CSV table of C-alpha atoms in Angstrom, one decimal:
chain,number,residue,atom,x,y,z
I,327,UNK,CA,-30.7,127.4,29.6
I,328,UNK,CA,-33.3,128.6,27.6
I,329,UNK,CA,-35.0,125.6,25.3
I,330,UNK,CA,-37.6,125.6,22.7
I,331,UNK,CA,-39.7,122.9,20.5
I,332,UNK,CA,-40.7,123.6,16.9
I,333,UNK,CA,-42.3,121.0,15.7
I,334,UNK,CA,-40.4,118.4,17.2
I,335,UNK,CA,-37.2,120.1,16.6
I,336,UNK,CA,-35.3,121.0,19.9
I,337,UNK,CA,-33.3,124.8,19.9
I,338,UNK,CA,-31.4,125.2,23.1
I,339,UNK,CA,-29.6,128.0,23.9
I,340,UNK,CA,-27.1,127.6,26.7
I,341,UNK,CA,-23.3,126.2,27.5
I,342,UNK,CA,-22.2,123.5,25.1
I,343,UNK,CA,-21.7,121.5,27.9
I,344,UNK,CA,-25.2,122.0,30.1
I,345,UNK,CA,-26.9,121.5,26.7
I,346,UNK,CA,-25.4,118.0,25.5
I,347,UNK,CA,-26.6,116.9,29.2
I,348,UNK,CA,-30.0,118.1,28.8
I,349,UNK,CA,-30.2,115.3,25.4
I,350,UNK,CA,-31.5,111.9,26.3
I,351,UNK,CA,-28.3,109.6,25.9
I,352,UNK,CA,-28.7,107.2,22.4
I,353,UNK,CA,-31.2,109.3,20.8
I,354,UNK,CA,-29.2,111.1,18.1
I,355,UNK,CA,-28.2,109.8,14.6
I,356,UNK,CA,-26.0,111.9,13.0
I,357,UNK,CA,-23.6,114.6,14.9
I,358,UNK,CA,-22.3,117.0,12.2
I,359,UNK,CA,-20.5,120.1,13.1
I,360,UNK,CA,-17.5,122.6,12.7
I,361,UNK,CA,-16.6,123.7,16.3
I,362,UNK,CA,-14.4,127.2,16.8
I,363,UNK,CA,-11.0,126.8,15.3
I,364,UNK,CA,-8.9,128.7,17.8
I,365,UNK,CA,-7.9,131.0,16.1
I,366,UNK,CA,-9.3,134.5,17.1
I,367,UNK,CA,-12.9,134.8,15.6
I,368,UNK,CA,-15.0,137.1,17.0
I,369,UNK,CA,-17.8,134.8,18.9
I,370,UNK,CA,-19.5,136.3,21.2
I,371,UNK,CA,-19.7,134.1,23.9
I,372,UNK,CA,-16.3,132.0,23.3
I,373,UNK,CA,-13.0,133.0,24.0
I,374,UNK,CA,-11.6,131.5,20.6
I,375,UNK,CA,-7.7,131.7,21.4
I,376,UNK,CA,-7.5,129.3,24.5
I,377,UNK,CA,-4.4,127.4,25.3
I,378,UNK,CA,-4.0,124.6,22.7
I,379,UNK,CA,-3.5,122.0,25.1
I,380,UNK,CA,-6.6,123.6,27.1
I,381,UNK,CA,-8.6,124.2,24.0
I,382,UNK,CA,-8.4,120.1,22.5
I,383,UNK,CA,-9.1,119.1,26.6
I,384,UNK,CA,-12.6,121.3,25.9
I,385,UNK,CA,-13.0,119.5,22.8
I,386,UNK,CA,-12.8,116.2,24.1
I,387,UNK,CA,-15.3,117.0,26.5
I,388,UNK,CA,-17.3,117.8,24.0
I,389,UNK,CA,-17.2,114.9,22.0
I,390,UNK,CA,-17.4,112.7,24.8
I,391,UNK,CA,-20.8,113.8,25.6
I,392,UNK,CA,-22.2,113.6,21.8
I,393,UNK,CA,-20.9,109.6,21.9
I,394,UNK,CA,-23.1,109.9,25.0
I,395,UNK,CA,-26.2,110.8,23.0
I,396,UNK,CA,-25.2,109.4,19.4
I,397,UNK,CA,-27.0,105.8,19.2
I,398,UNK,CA,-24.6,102.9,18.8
I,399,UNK,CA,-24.7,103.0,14.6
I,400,UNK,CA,-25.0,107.1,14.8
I,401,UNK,CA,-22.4,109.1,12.9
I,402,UNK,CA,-19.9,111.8,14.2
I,403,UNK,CA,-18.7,114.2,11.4
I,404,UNK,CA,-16.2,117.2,12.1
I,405,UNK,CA,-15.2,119.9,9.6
I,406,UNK,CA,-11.6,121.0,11.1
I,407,UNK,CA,-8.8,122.7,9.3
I,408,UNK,CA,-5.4,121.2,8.9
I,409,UNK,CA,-3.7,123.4,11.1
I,410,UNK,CA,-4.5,126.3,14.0
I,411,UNK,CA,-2.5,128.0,16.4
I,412,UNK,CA,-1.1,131.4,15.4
I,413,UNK,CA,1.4,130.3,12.6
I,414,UNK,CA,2.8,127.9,14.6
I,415,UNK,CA,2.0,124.2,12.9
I,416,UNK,CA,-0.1,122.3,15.1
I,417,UNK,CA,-2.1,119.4,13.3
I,418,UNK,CA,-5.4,119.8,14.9
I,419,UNK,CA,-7.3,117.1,12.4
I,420,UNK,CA,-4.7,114.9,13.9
I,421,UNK,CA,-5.2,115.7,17.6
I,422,UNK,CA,-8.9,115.5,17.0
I,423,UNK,CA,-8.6,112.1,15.3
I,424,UNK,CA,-6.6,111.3,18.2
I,425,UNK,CA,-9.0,112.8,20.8
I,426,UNK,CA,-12.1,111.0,19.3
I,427,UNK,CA,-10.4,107.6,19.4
I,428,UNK,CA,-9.5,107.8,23.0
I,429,UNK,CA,-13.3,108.3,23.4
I,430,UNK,CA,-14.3,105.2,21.5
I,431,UNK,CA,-15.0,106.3,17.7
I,432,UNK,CA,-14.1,104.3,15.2
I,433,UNK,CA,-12.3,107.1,11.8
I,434,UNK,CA,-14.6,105.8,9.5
I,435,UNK,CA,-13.0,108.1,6.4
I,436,UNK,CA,-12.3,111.7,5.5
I,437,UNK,CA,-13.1,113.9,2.9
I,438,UNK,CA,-11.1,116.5,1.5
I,439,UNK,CA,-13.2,120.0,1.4
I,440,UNK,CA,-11.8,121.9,-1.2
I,441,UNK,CA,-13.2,125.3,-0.9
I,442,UNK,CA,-12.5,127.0,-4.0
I,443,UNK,CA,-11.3,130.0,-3.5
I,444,UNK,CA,-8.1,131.8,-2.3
I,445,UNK,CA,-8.0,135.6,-1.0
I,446,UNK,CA,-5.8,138.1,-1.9
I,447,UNK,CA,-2.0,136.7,-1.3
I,448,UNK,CA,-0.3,138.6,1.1
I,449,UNK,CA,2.0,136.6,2.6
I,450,UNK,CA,4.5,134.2,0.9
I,451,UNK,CA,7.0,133.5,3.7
I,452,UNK,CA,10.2,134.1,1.8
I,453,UNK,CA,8.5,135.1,-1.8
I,454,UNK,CA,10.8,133.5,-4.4
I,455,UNK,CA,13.4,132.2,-2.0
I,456,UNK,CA,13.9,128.6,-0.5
I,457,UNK,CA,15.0,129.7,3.3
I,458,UNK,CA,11.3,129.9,4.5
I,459,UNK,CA,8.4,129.6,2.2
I,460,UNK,CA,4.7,129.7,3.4
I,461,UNK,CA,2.1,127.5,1.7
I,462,UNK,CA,-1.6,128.2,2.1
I,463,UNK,CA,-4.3,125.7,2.2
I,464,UNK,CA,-7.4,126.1,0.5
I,465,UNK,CA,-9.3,123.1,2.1
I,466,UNK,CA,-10.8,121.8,5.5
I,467,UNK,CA,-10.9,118.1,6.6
I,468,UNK,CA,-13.9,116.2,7.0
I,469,UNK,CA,-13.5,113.6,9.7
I,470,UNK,CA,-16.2,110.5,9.9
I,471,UNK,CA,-16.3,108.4,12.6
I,472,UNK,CA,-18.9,105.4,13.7
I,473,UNK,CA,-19.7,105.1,17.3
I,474,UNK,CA,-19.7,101.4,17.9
I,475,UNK,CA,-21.6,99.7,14.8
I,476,UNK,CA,-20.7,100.0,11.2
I,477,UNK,CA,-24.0,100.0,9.5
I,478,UNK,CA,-26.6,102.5,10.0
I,479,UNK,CA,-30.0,101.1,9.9
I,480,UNK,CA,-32.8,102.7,8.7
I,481,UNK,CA,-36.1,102.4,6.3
I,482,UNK,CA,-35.1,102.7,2.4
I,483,UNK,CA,-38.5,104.4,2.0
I,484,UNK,CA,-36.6,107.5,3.9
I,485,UNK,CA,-33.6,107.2,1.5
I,486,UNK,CA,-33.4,110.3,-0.4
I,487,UNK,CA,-30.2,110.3,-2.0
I,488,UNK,CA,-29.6,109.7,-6.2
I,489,UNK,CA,-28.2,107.8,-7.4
I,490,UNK,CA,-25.8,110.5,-9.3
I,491,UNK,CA,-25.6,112.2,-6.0
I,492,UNK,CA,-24.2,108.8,-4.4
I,493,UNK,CA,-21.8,108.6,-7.0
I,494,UNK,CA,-20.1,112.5,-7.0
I,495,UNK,CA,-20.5,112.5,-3.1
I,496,UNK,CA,-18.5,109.2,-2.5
I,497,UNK,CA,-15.4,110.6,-4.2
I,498,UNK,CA,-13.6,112.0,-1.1
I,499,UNK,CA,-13.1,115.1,-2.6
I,500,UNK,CA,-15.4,117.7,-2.5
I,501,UNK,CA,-15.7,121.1,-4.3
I,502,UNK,CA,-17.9,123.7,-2.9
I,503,UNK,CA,-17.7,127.1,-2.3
I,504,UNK,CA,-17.7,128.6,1.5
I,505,UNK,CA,-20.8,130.3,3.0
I,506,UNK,CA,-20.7,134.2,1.3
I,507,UNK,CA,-23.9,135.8,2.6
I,508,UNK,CA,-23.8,138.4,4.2
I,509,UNK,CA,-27.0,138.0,6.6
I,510,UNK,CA,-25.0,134.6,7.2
I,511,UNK,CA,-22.0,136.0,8.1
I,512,UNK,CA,-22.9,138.8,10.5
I,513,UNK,CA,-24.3,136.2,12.6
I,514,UNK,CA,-21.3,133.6,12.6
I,515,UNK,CA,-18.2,134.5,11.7
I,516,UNK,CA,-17.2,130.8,10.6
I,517,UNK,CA,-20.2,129.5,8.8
I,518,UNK,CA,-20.2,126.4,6.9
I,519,UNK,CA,-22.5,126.4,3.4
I,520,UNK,CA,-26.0,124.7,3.0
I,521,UNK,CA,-24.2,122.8,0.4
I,522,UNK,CA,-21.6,120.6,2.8
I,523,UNK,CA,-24.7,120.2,5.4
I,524,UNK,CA,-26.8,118.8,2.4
I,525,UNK,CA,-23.7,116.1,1.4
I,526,UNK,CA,-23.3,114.8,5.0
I,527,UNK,CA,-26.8,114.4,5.6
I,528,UNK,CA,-28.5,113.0,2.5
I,529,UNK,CA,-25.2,111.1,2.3
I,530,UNK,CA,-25.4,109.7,6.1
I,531,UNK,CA,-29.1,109.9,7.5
I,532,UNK,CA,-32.4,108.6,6.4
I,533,UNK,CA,-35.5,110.9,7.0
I,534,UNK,CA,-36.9,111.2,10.0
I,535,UNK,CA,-33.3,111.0,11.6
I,536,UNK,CA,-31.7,113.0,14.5
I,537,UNK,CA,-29.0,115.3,13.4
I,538,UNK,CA,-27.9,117.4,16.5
I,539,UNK,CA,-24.9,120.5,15.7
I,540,UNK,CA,-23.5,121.2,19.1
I,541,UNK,CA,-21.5,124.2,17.9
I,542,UNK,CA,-25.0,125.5,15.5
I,543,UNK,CA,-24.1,129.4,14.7
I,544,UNK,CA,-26.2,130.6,12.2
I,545,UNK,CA,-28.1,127.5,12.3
I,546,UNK,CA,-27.4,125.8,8.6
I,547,UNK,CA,-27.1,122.3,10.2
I,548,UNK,CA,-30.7,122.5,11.3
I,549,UNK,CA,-32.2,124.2,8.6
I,550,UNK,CA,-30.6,121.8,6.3
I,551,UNK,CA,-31.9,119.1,8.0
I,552,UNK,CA,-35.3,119.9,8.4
I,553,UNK,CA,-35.5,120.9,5.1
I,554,UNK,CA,-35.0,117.4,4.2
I,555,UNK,CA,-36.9,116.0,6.9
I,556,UNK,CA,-35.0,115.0,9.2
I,557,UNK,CA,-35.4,116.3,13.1
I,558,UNK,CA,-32.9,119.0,14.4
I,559,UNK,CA,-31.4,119.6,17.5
I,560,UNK,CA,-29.8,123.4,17.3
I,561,UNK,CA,-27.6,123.9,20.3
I,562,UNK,CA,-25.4,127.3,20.7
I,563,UNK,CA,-24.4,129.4,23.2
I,564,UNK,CA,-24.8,132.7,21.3
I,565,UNK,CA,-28.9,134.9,21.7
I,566,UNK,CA,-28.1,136.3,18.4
I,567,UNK,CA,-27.5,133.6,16.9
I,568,UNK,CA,-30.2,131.3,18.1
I,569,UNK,CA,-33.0,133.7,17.7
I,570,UNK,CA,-31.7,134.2,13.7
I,571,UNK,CA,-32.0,130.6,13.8
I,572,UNK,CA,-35.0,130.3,15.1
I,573,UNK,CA,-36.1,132.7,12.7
I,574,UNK,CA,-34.7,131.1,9.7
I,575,UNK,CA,-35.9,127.8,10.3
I,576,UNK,CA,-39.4,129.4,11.0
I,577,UNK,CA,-39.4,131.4,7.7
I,578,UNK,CA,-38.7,127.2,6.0
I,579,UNK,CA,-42.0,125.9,7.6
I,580,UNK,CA,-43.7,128.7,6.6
I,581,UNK,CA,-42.6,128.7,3.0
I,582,UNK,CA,-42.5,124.9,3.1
């Protein structure tokens, strides 16, 4: 386990697992994160076509152990697809609701995450023809839970949000284009934008929260959050991807 402090901002790099241990338990606000889909992305230190029934076991673990470190009014918010699993339909942002309610969440809502853009259609099922017809889904769920209390308490001097934001961001469906940099993507080849890490924590968190990404990649979570002064935890189990985290969030101090 390799860990690092930047300004009170925690980067580990290390097993998902080991790391989530390392965190005192109660001290994090808001969780937000998009773990590996299963579906055969090149990460290179994941094996991202597990078993299903293995893979949702892992991911229970997982959230298990952030409930562990959330406080009781902290936040755990999941970007998931509908579906995974090699064409075969298996409902994962159904399992994972599942999954986080056996742990003790409480599904506070979801927001749609319509990402704008389709690629080139290449497959249609049976083009034209009732007798097997393939749909594709141009959107990702994002799943809110509470850990035990409701209301999250904070200061309202360290409320940051407009009011115009407030009102666009607490229509459940959300328009924003997916990450398309290419510095981004050679890093992480799943990366969320800086504009869906902005929503969920100017829309969740006061400044001077905790906002911890177990599954961190390219590291938007954290530089999102720090750039709106909240206090990152950065966990992954990738070197590459750490140190261009590191470096990122480095290049924001300095600039800031």
């Amino acid at each position: 386990m390799k860990k690092i402090d930047l300004n009170g901002n925690t980067f580990y790099l290390c097993d998902v697992l080991d790391g989530l241990n390392d965190i005192s338990k109660k001290s994090v606000d808001l969780v937000f994160t998009s773990p590996p889909y299963n579906v055969g992305k090149p990460y290179e230190n994941h094996n991202d076509l597990m078993d299903y029934e293995s893979y949702l076991k892992w991911l229970k673990k997982v959230f298990k152990k952030t409930y562990d470190v959330l406080k009781d009014d902290g936040r755990l918010v999941i970007n998931i697809p509908s579906i995974t699993y090699g064409g075969e339909y298996k409902p994962l942002f159904s399992d994972v609701i599942h999954a986080c309610k056996d742990i003790g969440y409480k599904m506070r809502n979801d927001i749609i995450w319509y990402k704008n853009q389709v690629s080139k259609r290449t497959a249609w099922g049976s083009f034209c023809m009732p007798s097997d017809p393939y749909v594709v889904q141009p959107y990702e769920y994002i799943l809110v839970f509470n850990k035990k209390e409701k209301k999250h308490i904070g200061d309202r001097k360290n409320i940051d949000i407009s009011k115009e934001e407030f009102i666009e961001w607490s229509l459940a469906l959300w328009n924003i284009k997916p990450e398309t940099r290419r510095e981004i993507l050679k890093i992480c080849p799943a990366p969320f934008p800086e504009e869906l890490a902005k929503r969920i924590i100017k829309f969740y968190t006061y400044k001077e929260d905790v906002v911890l990404d177990p599954f961190s990649g390219s590291g938007t979570t954290a530089y999102v959050a720090i750039k709106y002064g909240r206090r990152a935890i950065y966990l992954d189990n990738s070197e590459k991807s750490f140190n261009f985290a590191l470096k990122r969030v480095k290049n924001l101090m300095h600039d800031g």
